[in-house]
mmCIF file of C-alpha atoms in Angstrom:
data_model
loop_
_atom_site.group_PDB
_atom_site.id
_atom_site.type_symbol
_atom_site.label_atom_id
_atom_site.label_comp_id
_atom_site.label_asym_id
_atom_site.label_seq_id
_atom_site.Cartn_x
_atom_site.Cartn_y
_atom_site.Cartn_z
ATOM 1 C CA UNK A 1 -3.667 24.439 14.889
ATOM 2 C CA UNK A 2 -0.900 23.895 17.188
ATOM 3 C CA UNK A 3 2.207 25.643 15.508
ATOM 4 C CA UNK A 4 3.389 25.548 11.800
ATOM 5 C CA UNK A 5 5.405 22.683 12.150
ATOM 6 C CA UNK A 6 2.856 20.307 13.346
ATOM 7 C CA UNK A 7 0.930 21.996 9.795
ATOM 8 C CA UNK A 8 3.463 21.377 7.637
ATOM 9 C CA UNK A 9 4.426 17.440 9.124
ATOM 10 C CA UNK A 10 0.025 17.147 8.357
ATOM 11 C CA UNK A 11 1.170 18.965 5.090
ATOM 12 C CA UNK A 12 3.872 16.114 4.444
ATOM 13 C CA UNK A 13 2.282 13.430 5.601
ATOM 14 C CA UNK A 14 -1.190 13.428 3.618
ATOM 15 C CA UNK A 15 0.891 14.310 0.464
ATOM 16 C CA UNK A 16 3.025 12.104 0.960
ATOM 17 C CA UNK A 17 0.292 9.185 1.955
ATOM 18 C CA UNK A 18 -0.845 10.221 -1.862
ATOM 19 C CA UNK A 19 2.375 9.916 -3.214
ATOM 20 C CA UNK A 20 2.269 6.238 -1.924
ATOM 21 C CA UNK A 21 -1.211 5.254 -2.817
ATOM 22 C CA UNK A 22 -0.528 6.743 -6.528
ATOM 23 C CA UNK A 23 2.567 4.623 -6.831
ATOM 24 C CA UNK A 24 0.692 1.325 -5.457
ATOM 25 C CA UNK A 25 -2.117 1.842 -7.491
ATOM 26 C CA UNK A 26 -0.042 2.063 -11.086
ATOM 27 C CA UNK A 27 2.254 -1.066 -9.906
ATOM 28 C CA UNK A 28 -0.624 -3.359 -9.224
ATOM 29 C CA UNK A 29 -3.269 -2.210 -11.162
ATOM 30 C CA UNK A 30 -2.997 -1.761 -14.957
ATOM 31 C CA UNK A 31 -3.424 1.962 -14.680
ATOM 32 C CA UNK A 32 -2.393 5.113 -17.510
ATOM 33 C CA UNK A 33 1.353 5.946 -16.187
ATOM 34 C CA UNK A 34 1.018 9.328 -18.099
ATOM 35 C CA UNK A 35 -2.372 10.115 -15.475
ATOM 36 C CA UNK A 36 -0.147 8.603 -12.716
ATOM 37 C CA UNK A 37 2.690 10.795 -13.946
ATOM 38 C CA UNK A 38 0.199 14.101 -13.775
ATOM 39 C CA UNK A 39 -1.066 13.038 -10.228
ATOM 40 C CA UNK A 40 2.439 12.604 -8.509
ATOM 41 C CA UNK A 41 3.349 16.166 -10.424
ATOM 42 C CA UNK A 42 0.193 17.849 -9.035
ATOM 43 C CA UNK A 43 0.458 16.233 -5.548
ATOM 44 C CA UNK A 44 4.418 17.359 -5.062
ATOM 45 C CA UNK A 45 3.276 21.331 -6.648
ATOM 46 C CA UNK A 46 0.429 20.922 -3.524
ATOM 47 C CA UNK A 47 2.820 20.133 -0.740
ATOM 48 C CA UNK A 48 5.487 22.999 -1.791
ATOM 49 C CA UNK A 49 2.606 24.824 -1.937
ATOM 50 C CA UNK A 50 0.983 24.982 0.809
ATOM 51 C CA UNK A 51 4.019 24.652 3.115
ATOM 52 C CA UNK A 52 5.407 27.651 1.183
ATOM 53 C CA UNK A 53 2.108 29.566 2.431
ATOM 54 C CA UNK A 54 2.297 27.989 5.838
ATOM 55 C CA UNK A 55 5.920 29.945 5.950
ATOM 56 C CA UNK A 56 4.822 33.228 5.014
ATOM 57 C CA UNK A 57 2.519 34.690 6.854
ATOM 58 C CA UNK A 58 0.713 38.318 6.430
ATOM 59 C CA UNK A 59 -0.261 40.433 9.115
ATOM 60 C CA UNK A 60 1.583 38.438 11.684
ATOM 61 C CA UNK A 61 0.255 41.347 14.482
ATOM 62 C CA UNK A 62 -3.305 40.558 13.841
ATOM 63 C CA UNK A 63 -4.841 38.237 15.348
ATOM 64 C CA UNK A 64 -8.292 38.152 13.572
ATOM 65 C CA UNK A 65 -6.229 38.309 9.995
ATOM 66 C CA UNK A 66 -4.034 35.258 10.991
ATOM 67 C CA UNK A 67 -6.869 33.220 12.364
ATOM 68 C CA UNK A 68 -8.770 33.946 8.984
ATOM 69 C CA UNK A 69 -5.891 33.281 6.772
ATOM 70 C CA UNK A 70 -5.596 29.954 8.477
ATOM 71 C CA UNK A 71 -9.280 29.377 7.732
ATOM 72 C CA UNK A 72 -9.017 29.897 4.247
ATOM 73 C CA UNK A 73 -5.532 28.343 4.283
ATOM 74 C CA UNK A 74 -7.651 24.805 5.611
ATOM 75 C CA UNK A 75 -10.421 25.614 3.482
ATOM 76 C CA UNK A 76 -8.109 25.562 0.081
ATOM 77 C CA UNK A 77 -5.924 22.380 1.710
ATOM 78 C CA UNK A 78 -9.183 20.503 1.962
ATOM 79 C CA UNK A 79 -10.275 21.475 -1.621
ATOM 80 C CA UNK A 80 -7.523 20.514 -3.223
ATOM 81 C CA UNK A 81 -7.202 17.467 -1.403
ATOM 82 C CA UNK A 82 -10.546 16.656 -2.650
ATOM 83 C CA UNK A 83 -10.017 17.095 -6.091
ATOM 84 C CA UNK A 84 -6.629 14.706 -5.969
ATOM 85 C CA UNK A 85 -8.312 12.400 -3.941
ATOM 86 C CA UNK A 86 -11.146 12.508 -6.733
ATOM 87 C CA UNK A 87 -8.750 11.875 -9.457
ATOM 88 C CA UNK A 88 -7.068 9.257 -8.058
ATOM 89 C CA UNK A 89 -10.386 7.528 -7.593
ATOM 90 C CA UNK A 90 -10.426 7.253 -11.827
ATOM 91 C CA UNK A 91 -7.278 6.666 -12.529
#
C-alpha cells in the first residue's frame, strides 16, 4: 500500500466497477430488480465501509499493529468482494 488515498480511489473504483456491472446486467438481461436493488445497497454499505476504516486508524505509533490491521483490512476487502462478486454471478 502506497498511502490511504491510493486505498480508498482502489476502494472507489472496484465498488464502483460493481455498481456499473449490476446496473448493466438488470438493463439487458431480464434479471430480479428487487436482488439488483439488494446488491447496489450492499455494494454502496461496502465502500463507506471500508473507506470509513481506511480513515481511522488504531495504534497509528505501531508499526507492526498498522501493518497487521492493513492485512486484515485486505483480507476482509477481498472477502467481501468475493461474496458480491458471487452474488452477482446468480442474479
Amino acid at each position: 500500500m502506497a498511502n490511504k488515498r491510493q486505498l480508498k480511489k482502489g476502494i472507489a473504483y472496484w465498488t464502483d466497477d460493481m455498481l456499473t456491472t449490476i446496473c448493466y446486467k438488470n438493463a439487458v438481461e431480464s434479471t430480479d430488480n428487487e436482488k439488483a436493488s439488494e446488491l447496489i445497497v450492499k455494494t454502496v454499505a461496502m465502500k463507506n465501509e471500508f473507506i470509513a476504516r481506511a480513515n481511522h486508524i488504531d495504534k497509528k505509533a505501531d508499526r507492526k499493529a498498522v501493518r497487521a490491521y492493513f492485512r486484515k483490512f485486505d483480507d476482509d476487502f477481498v472477502a467481501q468482494a468475493a461474496a458480491l462478486t458471487e452474488e452477482l454471478n446468480k442474479l
